[in-house]
CSV table of C-alpha atoms in Angstrom, one decimal:
chain,number,residue,atom,x,y,z
B,526,UNK,CA,0.1,-0.1,0.2
B,527,UNK,CA,2.8,2.2,0.7
B,528,UNK,CA,4.4,1.8,-2.6
B,529,UNK,CA,0.8,2.5,-4.5
B,530,UNK,CA,0.5,5.6,-2.3
B,531,UNK,CA,4.1,6.7,-3.2
B,532,UNK,CA,3.5,5.9,-7.0
B,533,UNK,CA,0.3,8.0,-7.0
B,534,UNK,CA,2.0,11.0,-5.3
B,535,UNK,CA,4.9,11.0,-7.8
B,536,UNK,CA,2.3,10.8,-10.6
B,537,UNK,CA,0.4,13.5,-8.9
B,538,UNK,CA,3.5,15.8,-8.6
B,539,UNK,CA,4.5,15.1,-12.3
B,540,UNK,CA,1.1,15.9,-13.6
B,541,UNK,CA,1.2,19.1,-11.6
B,542,UNK,CA,4.6,20.1,-12.7
B,543,UNK,CA,3.8,19.5,-16.4
B,544,UNK,CA,0.5,21.3,-16.3
B,545,UNK,CA,2.4,24.3,-14.5
B,546,UNK,CA,4.7,24.3,-17.4
B,547,UNK,CA,2.1,23.9,-19.9
B,548,UNK,CA,0.0,26.8,-18.4
B,549,UNK,CA,2.9,29.2,-18.8
B,550,UNK,CA,3.7,28.4,-22.4
B,551,UNK,CA,-0.1,28.7,-22.9
B,552,UNK,CA,-0.8,32.1,-21.2
B,553,UNK,CA,-1.4,33.2,-24.7
B,554,UNK,CA,-2.2,30.9,-27.4
B,555,UNK,CA,0.5,32.4,-30.1
B,556,UNK,CA,3.3,30.0,-31.5
B,557,UNK,CA,5.4,33.1,-31.8
B,558,UNK,CA,5.7,33.7,-28.4
B,559,UNK,CA,8.3,31.2,-26.9
B,560,UNK,CA,9.5,32.1,-23.6
B,561,UNK,CA,12.1,29.6,-22.1
B,562,UNK,CA,11.8,28.1,-18.5
B,563,UNK,CA,14.9,30.1,-17.7
B,564,UNK,CA,13.2,33.2,-18.5
B,565,UNK,CA,9.9,32.5,-16.7
B,566,UNK,CA,11.9,31.7,-13.6
B,567,UNK,CA,13.6,35.0,-13.9
B,568,UNK,CA,10.1,36.7,-14.8
B,569,UNK,CA,9.3,35.4,-11.4
B,570,UNK,CA,12.2,36.6,-9.7
B,571,UNK,CA,11.8,40.0,-10.8
B,572,UNK,CA,8.0,39.7,-9.5
B,573,UNK,CA,9.2,38.3,-6.1
B,574,UNK,CA,11.7,40.9,-5.6
B,575,UNK,CA,9.0,43.6,-6.0
B,576,UNK,CA,6.9,41.9,-3.3
B,577,UNK,CA,9.9,41.8,-1.2
B,578,UNK,CA,10.7,45.3,-1.6
B,579,UNK,CA,7.3,46.6,-1.0
B,580,UNK,CA,7.5,44.6,2.4
B,581,UNK,CA,10.8,46.1,3.3
B,582,UNK,CA,9.5,49.5,2.9
B,583,UNK,CA,6.6,48.9,5.5
B,584,UNK,CA,9.5,49.5,8.4
B,585,UNK,CA,11.8,51.9,6.7
B,586,UNK,CA,11.9,55.7,7.5
B,587,UNK,CA,12.3,57.8,4.1
B,588,UNK,CA,16.0,58.2,4.0
B,589,UNK,CA,16.1,54.2,4.4
B,590,UNK,CA,13.5,54.2,1.7
B,591,UNK,CA,15.5,56.3,-0.6
B,592,UNK,CA,18.7,53.8,-0.2
B,593,UNK,CA,16.4,50.8,-0.8
B,594,UNK,CA,15.4,52.5,-4.1
B,595,UNK,CA,18.9,52.5,-5.2
B,596,UNK,CA,19.7,49.1,-4.3
B,597,UNK,CA,16.4,47.6,-5.9
B,598,UNK,CA,17.1,49.5,-9.1
B,599,UNK,CA,20.7,48.1,-9.1
B,600,UNK,CA,19.3,44.4,-8.4
B,601,UNK,CA,16.6,44.9,-11.1
B,602,UNK,CA,19.4,45.9,-13.8
B,603,UNK,CA,21.3,43.0,-13.1
B,604,UNK,CA,17.9,40.7,-13.4
B,605,UNK,CA,17.0,42.5,-16.5
B,606,UNK,CA,20.4,41.7,-18.0
B,607,UNK,CA,19.9,37.9,-17.2
B,608,UNK,CA,16.6,38.3,-18.8
B,609,UNK,CA,17.8,39.5,-21.9
B,610,UNK,CA,20.5,36.8,-22.1
B,611,UNK,CA,18.0,34.1,-21.3
B,612,UNK,CA,15.4,35.5,-23.8
B,613,UNK,CA,17.9,36.3,-26.6
B,614,UNK,CA,16.6,33.6,-29.2
B,615,UNK,CA,13.1,35.1,-29.0
B,616,UNK,CA,14.3,38.7,-29.0
B,617,UNK,CA,16.1,38.1,-32.0
B,618,UNK,CA,13.3,36.4,-33.7
B,619,UNK,CA,11.2,39.4,-33.5
B,620,UNK,CA,12.8,41.2,-36.5
B,621,UNK,CA,14.9,38.1,-37.6
B,622,UNK,CA,12.7,35.2,-38.0
B,623,UNK,CA,14.4,32.7,-40.5
B,624,UNK,CA,10.9,31.8,-41.9
B,625,UNK,CA,10.2,35.3,-42.7
B,626,UNK,CA,7.1,35.8,-40.4
B,627,UNK,CA,7.0,39.3,-39.5
B,628,UNK,CA,6.1,39.9,-35.7
B,629,UNK,CA,2.8,41.9,-35.9
B,630,UNK,CA,1.3,44.3,-33.5
B,631,UNK,CA,-1.0,41.5,-32.1
B,632,UNK,CA,2.1,39.5,-31.5
B,633,UNK,CA,3.7,42.3,-29.6
B,634,UNK,CA,0.5,42.7,-27.7
B,635,UNK,CA,0.4,39.0,-26.8
B,636,UNK,CA,4.0,39.0,-25.7
B,637,UNK,CA,3.2,42.1,-23.5
B,638,UNK,CA,0.2,40.4,-21.9
B,639,UNK,CA,2.4,38.0,-20.4
B,640,UNK,CA,5.4,40.2,-19.4
B,641,UNK,CA,3.2,43.0,-17.7
B,642,UNK,CA,2.0,40.4,-15.3
B,643,UNK,CA,5.6,40.7,-14.0
B,644,UNK,CA,5.8,44.4,-14.3
B,645,UNK,CA,7.8,44.0,-17.7
B,646,UNK,CA,7.3,44.8,-21.1
B,647,UNK,CA,9.0,44.5,-24.7
B,648,UNK,CA,10.8,47.6,-25.6
B,649,UNK,CA,11.9,48.4,-29.2
B,650,UNK,CA,15.3,50.2,-29.1
B,651,UNK,CA,15.7,50.7,-32.7
B,652,UNK,CA,18.2,49.4,-35.7
B,653,UNK,CA,16.2,45.9,-35.1
B,654,UNK,CA,16.8,45.5,-31.5
B,655,UNK,CA,14.5,44.7,-28.9
B,656,UNK,CA,15.1,44.3,-25.3
B,657,UNK,CA,12.7,43.5,-22.1
B,658,UNK,CA,12.5,46.3,-19.5
B,659,UNK,CA,10.5,47.3,-16.4
B,660,UNK,CA,7.3,49.1,-16.8
B,661,UNK,CA,8.1,52.9,-16.9
B,662,UNK,CA,6.1,53.8,-13.9
B,663,UNK,CA,7.2,50.7,-11.7
B,664,UNK,CA,9.7,52.6,-9.3
B,665,UNK,CA,7.2,55.6,-8.8
B,666,UNK,CA,4.4,53.1,-8.1
B,667,UNK,CA,6.3,51.2,-5.5
B,668,UNK,CA,8.2,54.0,-3.8
B,669,UNK,CA,6.1,57.1,-3.7
B,670,UNK,CA,4.4,56.7,-0.6
B,671,UNK,CA,7.7,55.9,1.3
B,672,UNK,CA,10.5,58.2,-0.1
B,673,UNK,CA,11.5,61.6,0.7
B,674,UNK,CA,10.0,64.4,-1.5
B,675,UNK,CA,12.8,64.7,-4.0
B,676,UNK,CA,13.0,61.1,-4.7
B,677,UNK,CA,9.2,61.0,-5.0
B,678,UNK,CA,9.2,63.9,-7.5
B,679,UNK,CA,12.5,62.5,-9.4
B,680,UNK,CA,10.6,59.2,-10.0
B,681,UNK,CA,7.6,60.9,-11.2
B,682,UNK,CA,9.4,63.0,-13.7
B,683,UNK,CA,11.6,60.0,-14.8
B,684,UNK,CA,8.4,57.8,-15.2
B,685,UNK,CA,7.0,60.3,-17.7
B,686,UNK,CA,10.4,60.6,-19.5
B,687,UNK,CA,10.6,56.9,-19.7
B,688,UNK,CA,7.3,56.3,-21.4
B,689,UNK,CA,8.8,57.5,-24.8
B,690,UNK,CA,11.9,55.9,-26.4
B,691,UNK,CA,14.5,58.8,-26.2
B,692,UNK,CA,16.6,57.9,-29.2
B,693,UNK,CA,17.0,55.2,-31.8
B,694,UNK,CA,18.8,54.8,-35.4
B,695,UNK,CA,21.5,57.6,-34.4
B,696,UNK,CA,18.6,60.1,-34.0
B,697,UNK,CA,16.0,61.6,-31.4
B,698,UNK,CA,12.9,59.6,-31.1
B,699,UNK,CA,11.2,62.8,-29.6
B,700,UNK,CA,10.7,66.1,-31.0
B,701,UNK,CA,12.8,68.9,-30.1
B,702,UNK,CA,9.9,70.6,-28.3
B,703,UNK,CA,9.3,67.6,-25.9
B,704,UNK,CA,13.3,67.6,-25.3
B,705,UNK,CA,12.9,71.3,-24.4
B,706,UNK,CA,10.3,70.7,-22.0
B,707,UNK,CA,12.2,67.9,-20.4
B,708,UNK,CA,15.0,70.0,-19.8
B,709,UNK,CA,12.6,72.6,-18.4
B,710,UNK,CA,11.1,70.1,-15.9
B,711,UNK,CA,14.7,68.8,-14.7
B,712,UNK,CA,16.0,72.4,-14.3
B,713,UNK,CA,12.6,73.1,-12.1
B,714,UNK,CA,13.3,69.8,-10.0
B,715,UNK,CA,17.1,71.2,-9.4
B,716,UNK,CA,15.4,74.7,-8.2
B,717,UNK,CA,13.3,72.8,-6.0
B,718,UNK,CA,15.7,70.7,-4.3
B,719,UNK,CA,19.2,72.3,-4.7
B,720,UNK,CA,20.6,70.1,-1.8
B,721,UNK,CA,19.2,66.8,-2.9
B,722,UNK,CA,21.4,63.9,-3.1
B,723,UNK,CA,20.0,63.1,-6.6
B,724,UNK,CA,21.7,66.3,-8.0
B,725,UNK,CA,24.8,64.9,-9.5
B,726,UNK,CA,22.4,62.2,-11.5
B,727,UNK,CA,20.0,64.9,-12.5
B,728,UNK,CA,22.7,67.5,-13.7
B,729,UNK,CA,24.4,64.8,-15.8
B,730,UNK,CA,21.2,63.9,-17.3
B,731,UNK,CA,20.2,67.4,-17.8
B,732,UNK,CA,23.6,68.1,-19.5
B,733,UNK,CA,23.2,65.2,-21.8
B,734,UNK,CA,19.8,66.7,-22.9
B,735,UNK,CA,21.2,70.0,-23.5
B,736,UNK,CA,24.0,68.7,-25.6
B,737,UNK,CA,21.7,66.7,-27.8
B,738,UNK,CA,19.1,69.7,-27.8
B,739,UNK,CA,21.7,72.3,-29.3
B,740,UNK,CA,24.0,69.9,-31.4
B,741,UNK,CA,21.3,67.4,-32.2
B,742,UNK,CA,22.4,63.9,-33.4
B,743,UNK,CA,23.6,62.5,-36.9
B,744,UNK,CA,19.9,61.7,-38.2
B,745,UNK,CA,18.4,64.7,-36.2
B,746,UNK,CA,20.9,67.5,-36.7
B,747,UNK,CA,20.2,71.1,-35.4
B,748,UNK,CA,22.4,72.5,-38.4
B,749,UNK,CA,22.1,72.5,-42.2
B,750,UNK,CA,24.6,73.1,-45.0
B,751,UNK,CA,28.2,73.7,-44.5
B,752,UNK,CA,28.9,71.5,-47.8
B,753,UNK,CA,29.0,72.5,-51.6
B,754,UNK,CA,29.6,76.0,-50.6
B,755,UNK,CA,26.2,75.9,-48.8
B,756,UNK,CA,26.3,78.2,-46.1
B,757,UNK,CA,25.6,76.8,-42.3
B,758,UNK,CA,22.3,77.8,-41.0
B,759,UNK,CA,20.1,76.5,-37.8
B,760,UNK,CA,17.6,73.8,-38.7
B,761,UNK,CA,14.1,75.4,-39.3
B,762,UNK,CA,12.2,73.1,-36.7
B,763,UNK,CA,15.0,73.5,-34.1
B,764,UNK,CA,15.4,77.4,-34.6
B,765,UNK,CA,11.4,77.6,-34.1
B,766,UNK,CA,11.8,75.5,-31.0
B,767,UNK,CA,14.7,77.6,-29.6
B,768,UNK,CA,12.4,80.9,-29.8
B,769,UNK,CA,9.5,79.0,-28.3
B,770,UNK,CA,11.9,77.7,-25.4
B,771,UNK,CA,13.1,81.2,-24.6
B,772,UNK,CA,9.9,82.8,-24.5
B,773,UNK,CA,8.3,80.1,-22.1
B,774,UNK,CA,11.2,79.7,-20.0
B,775,UNK,CA,13.2,83.0,-20.0
B,776,UNK,CA,14.7,82.4,-16.4
B,777,UNK,CA,16.0,78.8,-17.6
B,778,UNK,CA,19.9,78.7,-17.4
B,779,UNK,CA,19.8,76.8,-20.6
B,780,UNK,CA,18.6,80.1,-22.3
B,781,UNK,CA,22.1,81.5,-22.1
B,782,UNK,CA,23.4,78.3,-23.9
B,783,UNK,CA,20.9,78.8,-26.6
B,784,UNK,CA,21.9,82.3,-27.1
B,785,UNK,CA,25.7,81.3,-27.3
B,786,UNK,CA,25.0,78.6,-29.7
B,787,UNK,CA,23.1,81.0,-32.0
B,788,UNK,CA,26.0,83.2,-31.9
B,789,UNK,CA,28.5,80.7,-32.8
B,790,UNK,CA,27.0,78.0,-34.8
B,791,UNK,CA,29.0,78.8,-37.9
B,792,UNK,CA,32.2,78.3,-35.8
B,793,UNK,CA,33.9,75.0,-37.0
B,794,UNK,CA,34.6,74.3,-33.3
B,795,UNK,CA,30.9,74.6,-32.4
B,796,UNK,CA,30.7,71.1,-30.8
B,797,UNK,CA,33.6,71.6,-28.7
B,798,UNK,CA,32.5,75.1,-27.7
B,799,UNK,CA,29.1,73.9,-26.7
B,800,UNK,CA,30.5,71.1,-24.7
B,801,UNK,CA,33.0,73.2,-23.0
B,802,UNK,CA,30.3,75.8,-22.0
B,803,UNK,CA,28.2,73.1,-20.5
B,804,UNK,CA,30.9,71.6,-18.5
B,805,UNK,CA,32.2,75.0,-17.1
B,806,UNK,CA,28.8,76.3,-16.6
B,807,UNK,CA,27.1,73.2,-15.1
B,808,UNK,CA,29.4,70.6,-14.1
B,809,UNK,CA,32.1,72.0,-12.1
B,810,UNK,CA,30.3,71.7,-9.1
B,811,UNK,CA,29.8,67.9,-9.5
B,812,UNK,CA,33.7,67.6,-10.3
B,813,UNK,CA,34.6,69.6,-7.5
B,814,UNK,CA,32.7,67.3,-4.9
B,815,UNK,CA,34.1,64.1,-6.5
B,816,UNK,CA,37.6,65.4,-6.4
B,817,UNK,CA,37.1,66.6,-2.8
B,818,UNK,CA,35.8,63.0,-1.8
B,819,UNK,CA,39.0,61.4,-3.2
B,820,UNK,CA,41.8,63.7,-3.3
B,821,UNK,CA,43.0,63.0,0.3
B,822,UNK,CA,43.2,59.1,-0.3
B,823,UNK,CA,45.2,59.7,-3.7
B,824,UNK,CA,47.7,62.3,-2.5
B,825,UNK,CA,48.3,60.1,0.6
B,826,UNK,CA,49.0,57.0,-2.0
B,827,UNK,CA,50.9,59.3,-4.3
B,828,UNK,CA,53.3,60.6,-1.4
B,829,UNK,CA,53.6,56.7,-0.1
B,830,UNK,CA,54.4,55.8,-3.7
B,831,UNK,CA,56.9,58.4,-4.2
B,832,UNK,CA,58.6,57.9,-0.9
B,833,UNK,CA,58.7,54.2,-0.7
B,834,UNK,CA,59.0,53.3,-4.4
B,835,UNK,CA,59.8,55.9,-7.0
B,836,UNK,CA,62.4,57.7,-5.3
B,837,UNK,CA,64.5,54.8,-4.0
B,838,UNK,CA,66.1,53.8,-7.3
B,839,UNK,CA,66.3,54.6,-11.2
B,840,UNK,CA,63.1,53.7,-12.7
B,841,UNK,CA,62.4,52.8,-16.5
B,842,UNK,CA,59.3,53.0,-18.3
B,843,UNK,CA,59.2,50.2,-20.8
B,844,UNK,CA,56.6,50.7,-23.7
B,845,UNK,CA,57.4,47.1,-25.2
B,846,UNK,CA,55.9,45.4,-22.3
B,847,UNK,CA,54.3,48.2,-20.4
B,848,UNK,CA,56.2,47.8,-17.2
B,849,UNK,CA,57.6,50.2,-14.6
B,850,UNK,CA,61.0,48.5,-13.4
B,851,UNK,CA,64.4,49.0,-11.8
B,852,UNK,CA,67.2,46.4,-11.5
B,853,UNK,CA,65.4,44.7,-8.7
B,854,UNK,CA,61.5,45.4,-8.9
B,855,UNK,CA,59.0,45.4,-11.8
B,856,UNK,CA,55.6,46.8,-11.9
B,857,UNK,CA,52.9,46.7,-14.6
B,858,UNK,CA,51.4,49.7,-16.0
B,859,UNK,CA,48.5,50.9,-18.3
B,860,UNK,CA,48.5,54.2,-19.9
B,861,UNK,CA,45.2,56.1,-19.4
B,862,UNK,CA,45.6,59.4,-21.4
B,863,UNK,CA,47.6,62.7,-22.5
B,864,UNK,CA,47.5,66.1,-21.4
B,865,UNK,CA,48.5,68.4,-24.0
B,866,UNK,CA,49.4,71.9,-23.4
B,867,UNK,CA,48.3,74.4,-25.9
B,868,UNK,CA,50.0,77.7,-26.8
B,869,UNK,CA,47.2,79.5,-25.4
B,870,UNK,CA,47.9,78.0,-21.7
B,871,UNK,CA,45.0,75.7,-22.0
B,872,UNK,CA,45.3,71.9,-21.5
B,873,UNK,CA,43.5,69.3,-23.7
B,874,UNK,CA,43.0,65.9,-22.4
B,875,UNK,CA,42.8,62.7,-24.6
B,876,UNK,CA,41.9,59.5,-23.4
B,877,UNK,CA,44.0,56.5,-24.3
B,878,UNK,CA,42.4,53.6,-25.9
B,879,UNK,CA,43.1,51.2,-23.0
B,880,UNK,CA,40.7,49.1,-20.9
B,881,UNK,CA,41.7,51.1,-17.8
B,882,UNK,CA,40.6,54.3,-19.4
B,883,UNK,CA,37.3,52.7,-20.5
B,884,UNK,CA,36.9,51.5,-17.1
B,885,UNK,CA,37.3,54.8,-15.4
B,886,UNK,CA,34.9,56.5,-18.4
B,887,UNK,CA,32.2,53.8,-17.3
B,888,UNK,CA,32.6,54.2,-13.5
B,889,UNK,CA,32.4,58.0,-14.2
B,890,UNK,CA,29.1,57.6,-16.2
B,891,UNK,CA,27.6,55.4,-13.5
B,892,UNK,CA,28.7,58.0,-10.6
B,893,UNK,CA,27.4,61.0,-12.5
B,894,UNK,CA,31.0,62.5,-13.3
B,895,UNK,CA,30.3,63.9,-16.7
B,896,UNK,CA,33.9,65.5,-17.0
B,897,UNK,CA,35.3,62.1,-16.9
B,898,UNK,CA,33.3,60.6,-19.9
B,899,UNK,CA,34.3,63.0,-22.7
B,900,UNK,CA,36.8,61.4,-25.1
B,901,UNK,CA,38.7,64.5,-25.6
B,902,UNK,CA,38.3,67.9,-24.1
B,903,UNK,CA,39.7,71.2,-22.7
B,904,UNK,CA,40.4,70.8,-18.9
B,905,UNK,CA,38.6,73.6,-17.0
B,906,UNK,CA,40.8,76.6,-16.0
B,907,UNK,CA,40.7,75.5,-12.5
B,908,UNK,CA,41.7,72.0,-12.8
B,909,UNK,CA,45.2,71.0,-13.5
B,910,UNK,CA,46.1,67.6,-15.5
B,911,UNK,CA,47.3,66.3,-12.0
B,912,UNK,CA,44.0,67.1,-10.4
B,913,UNK,CA,42.2,65.5,-13.4
B,914,UNK,CA,44.2,62.2,-13.1
B,915,UNK,CA,43.9,62.2,-9.4
B,916,UNK,CA,39.9,62.3,-9.7
B,917,UNK,CA,40.0,59.4,-12.5
B,918,UNK,CA,42.2,57.2,-10.4
B,919,UNK,CA,40.2,58.1,-7.3
B,920,UNK,CA,36.8,56.9,-8.3
B,921,UNK,CA,38.1,53.3,-9.1
B,922,UNK,CA,39.2,52.6,-5.3
B,923,UNK,CA,41.6,50.4,-6.7
B,924,UNK,CA,45.1,50.0,-5.4
B,925,UNK,CA,46.7,51.9,-8.1
B,926,UNK,CA,49.2,54.9,-8.1
B,927,UNK,CA,50.1,57.2,-11.4
B,928,UNK,CA,52.9,58.8,-12.8
B,929,UNK,CA,53.8,60.6,-16.1
B,930,UNK,CA,56.2,60.8,-19.1
B,931,UNK,CA,57.0,64.2,-20.3
B,932,UNK,CA,55.4,64.5,-23.7
B,933,UNK,CA,57.6,67.3,-25.0
B,934,UNK,CA,56.5,66.9,-28.7
B,935,UNK,CA,53.3,68.1,-27.8
B,936,UNK,CA,53.9,70.2,-24.4
B,937,UNK,CA,52.4,68.0,-22.1
B,938,UNK,CA,52.2,64.6,-19.9
B,939,UNK,CA,51.6,60.9,-21.0
B,940,UNK,CA,49.9,59.4,-18.0
B,941,UNK,CA,50.2,55.9,-16.7
B,942,UNK,CA,48.9,53.6,-13.8
B,943,UNK,CA,50.9,51.5,-11.7
B,944,UNK,CA,49.3,48.6,-10.1
B,945,UNK,CA,50.3,45.5,-7.9
B,946,UNK,CA,52.5,47.6,-5.7
B,947,UNK,CA,53.4,46.7,-2.0
B,948,UNK,CA,50.7,47.2,0.6
B,949,UNK,CA,52.8,49.7,2.3
B,950,UNK,CA,51.9,52.3,-0.5
B,951,UNK,CA,48.3,51.9,0.6
B,952,UNK,CA,48.8,52.5,4.2
B,953,UNK,CA,47.5,55.1,6.4
B,954,UNK,CA,49.7,58.2,7.0
B,955,UNK,CA,50.6,59.7,10.2
B,956,UNK,CA,49.6,62.9,11.9
B,957,UNK,CA,52.3,65.1,10.5
B,958,UNK,CA,51.8,63.8,6.9
B,959,UNK,CA,48.0,64.2,7.0
B,960,UNK,CA,48.6,67.8,8.0
B,961,UNK,CA,51.1,68.4,5.2
B,962,UNK,CA,48.9,66.7,2.5
B,963,UNK,CA,45.6,68.9,3.8
B,964,UNK,CA,47.7,72.0,3.5
B,965,UNK,CA,49.0,71.2,0.1
B,966,UNK,CA,45.3,70.2,-1.1
B,967,UNK,CA,43.7,73.3,0.1
B,968,UNK,CA,46.4,75.5,-1.6
B,969,UNK,CA,46.7,73.7,-4.9
B,970,UNK,CA,43.3,72.3,-5.5
B,971,UNK,CA,39.8,73.7,-5.9
B,972,UNK,CA,38.1,71.5,-3.2
B,973,UNK,CA,35.2,71.4,-0.8
B,974,UNK,CA,37.3,71.6,2.5
B,975,UNK,CA,34.8,69.8,4.7
B,976,UNK,CA,34.2,67.0,2.6
B,977,UNK,CA,37.8,66.8,1.6
B,978,UNK,CA,38.8,66.3,5.6
B,979,UNK,CA,36.0,64.1,6.4
B,980,UNK,CA,36.5,61.6,3.4
B,981,UNK,CA,40.4,61.8,4.0
B,982,UNK,CA,40.2,61.0,7.9
B,983,UNK,CA,37.6,58.2,7.2
B,984,UNK,CA,40.3,56.4,4.6
B,985,UNK,CA,42.9,57.1,7.0
B,986,UNK,CA,41.0,55.2,9.7
B,987,UNK,CA,41.3,58.2,12.1
B,988,UNK,CA,38.4,58.7,14.8
B,989,UNK,CA,37.4,62.3,14.7
B,990,UNK,CA,34.7,64.5,16.1
B,991,UNK,CA,33.1,68.0,15.4
B,992,UNK,CA,33.4,70.6,18.2
B,993,UNK,CA,31.4,73.5,17.1
B,994,UNK,CA,33.2,74.8,13.9
B,995,UNK,CA,36.4,72.5,14.3
B,996,UNK,CA,37.3,68.9,13.9
B,997,UNK,CA,39.2,67.1,16.7
B,998,UNK,CA,41.1,63.9,15.0
B,999,UNK,CA,42.7,61.3,17.2
B,1000,UNK,CA,45.8,59.7,15.7
B,1001,UNK,CA,46.5,57.8,18.8
B,1002,UNK,CA,49.6,57.7,21.2
B,1003,UNK,CA,47.6,61.0,22.5
B,1004,UNK,CA,48.4,62.7,19.0
B,1005,UNK,CA,45.5,64.9,18.1
B,1006,UNK,CA,45.1,66.9,15.1
B,1007,UNK,CA,42.8,70.2,15.5
B,1008,UNK,CA,41.3,71.7,12.1
B,1009,UNK,CA,39.3,74.9,12.5
B,1010,UNK,CA,36.9,76.0,10.1
B,1011,UNK,CA,35.3,79.1,9.2
B,1012,UNK,CA,31.9,79.5,7.4
B,1013,UNK,CA,31.7,81.6,4.4
B,1014,UNK,CA,28.3,81.7,3.0
B,1015,UNK,CA,27.2,78.3,3.2
B,1016,UNK,CA,30.8,76.6,2.9
B,1017,UNK,CA,33.2,75.6,5.3
B,1018,UNK,CA,36.8,76.6,4.7
B,1019,UNK,CA,39.7,75.5,6.7
B,1020,UNK,CA,41.1,78.4,8.8
B,1021,UNK,CA,43.7,76.7,10.6
B,1022,UNK,CA,45.4,73.4,11.2
B,1023,UNK,CA,46.8,73.0,14.8
B,1024,UNK,CA,49.1,70.0,15.7
């Protein structure tokens, strides 16, 4: 009897399993819609993650909910990547069916009937490519009642922007008028929440919009002519939009950019002029904050590198095998870029075509530091090449140091990164060196003093406390460093360092 009961149980389990799988594949009776079991498993994971996130939100305060949003979005991005991988065969068949059967509007709707149950949808990204993404209002719907006001507003605006494909086939998919209104919406967000932690992310997005708005794209240009003796003119649709924007949003900071573009569009360097204008007008604060966060650590590592490695022997840079060596030691290097000094005193940065340079640019993009994402550009007047490279290396948080070779042919420096260095290069610094590095930093770099000191102390594993307008840092063995600040407008500046 027990054996018969076991057989019945196994048979029932098998029938339930096959019935479940059959049900998934027949949710919509359409032979073209064929998601794999792996895809369905990932769809379920995506839905489960949402349910678990909504449950977590019930016990969090608003700031914790903000952080959970960032974590949840990153988690979803990883899952969506896996979904695309698992569904590649189906997605490729939408525009590339070997039987020549076109994917109709009904097929598209049938696929979305399945995906929408998991808060997902098909998304045509142009040039014959389709992906699966989250529904545009997902994050707003999940988090709107839990996050801070700035996050709620951010998610609401982003949900609206995300309803339409922004670009495809080397051109804008939305009108210049819609792009102008997007710019105005995000500018209003920054005016409403000037101290939001989302400011770097929004500013980076805004500047990307501004560049496309003025310079267009290959298949949606803002300029006509410039060939066969045809004079360069502003595209009629774009000019009409600029007039509308300046009239509707006269106080927008983008108005100055539009006027600058209209005054200089016939200049052969108009693309560089606009990008540099955007950089200097809108991105320097982001750059300053990022540099302030990383500079103390980078300067300490560079000081250790120079003291413990570089000055101890004659070193040779070998371009054949990309090494930095002397008679006893050898370390791998990778070139990241060149700083070229122009006759007018300005410095042009050009990234090297290397994996590390690509990693730096990708990291900068993910952390909303636009200055590091441009392939070549003119450095801001208040930023030296060394400061730029310090920022570039600093955001990686890797155990690396940097150096350079004089590039006398073009009057600049060819920078490289050194890796696999001894741990002593990355060790904390003592009180005197900490004070010296801080003095050097505030004298030679345009940084936020408060952000610099706090981040430097944290990396150095030095305990500290605020006492009014001063920081008392405990370096052990009764060594205490006092850093006195003064507040100028809304910024803290170092007034005195007392050992």
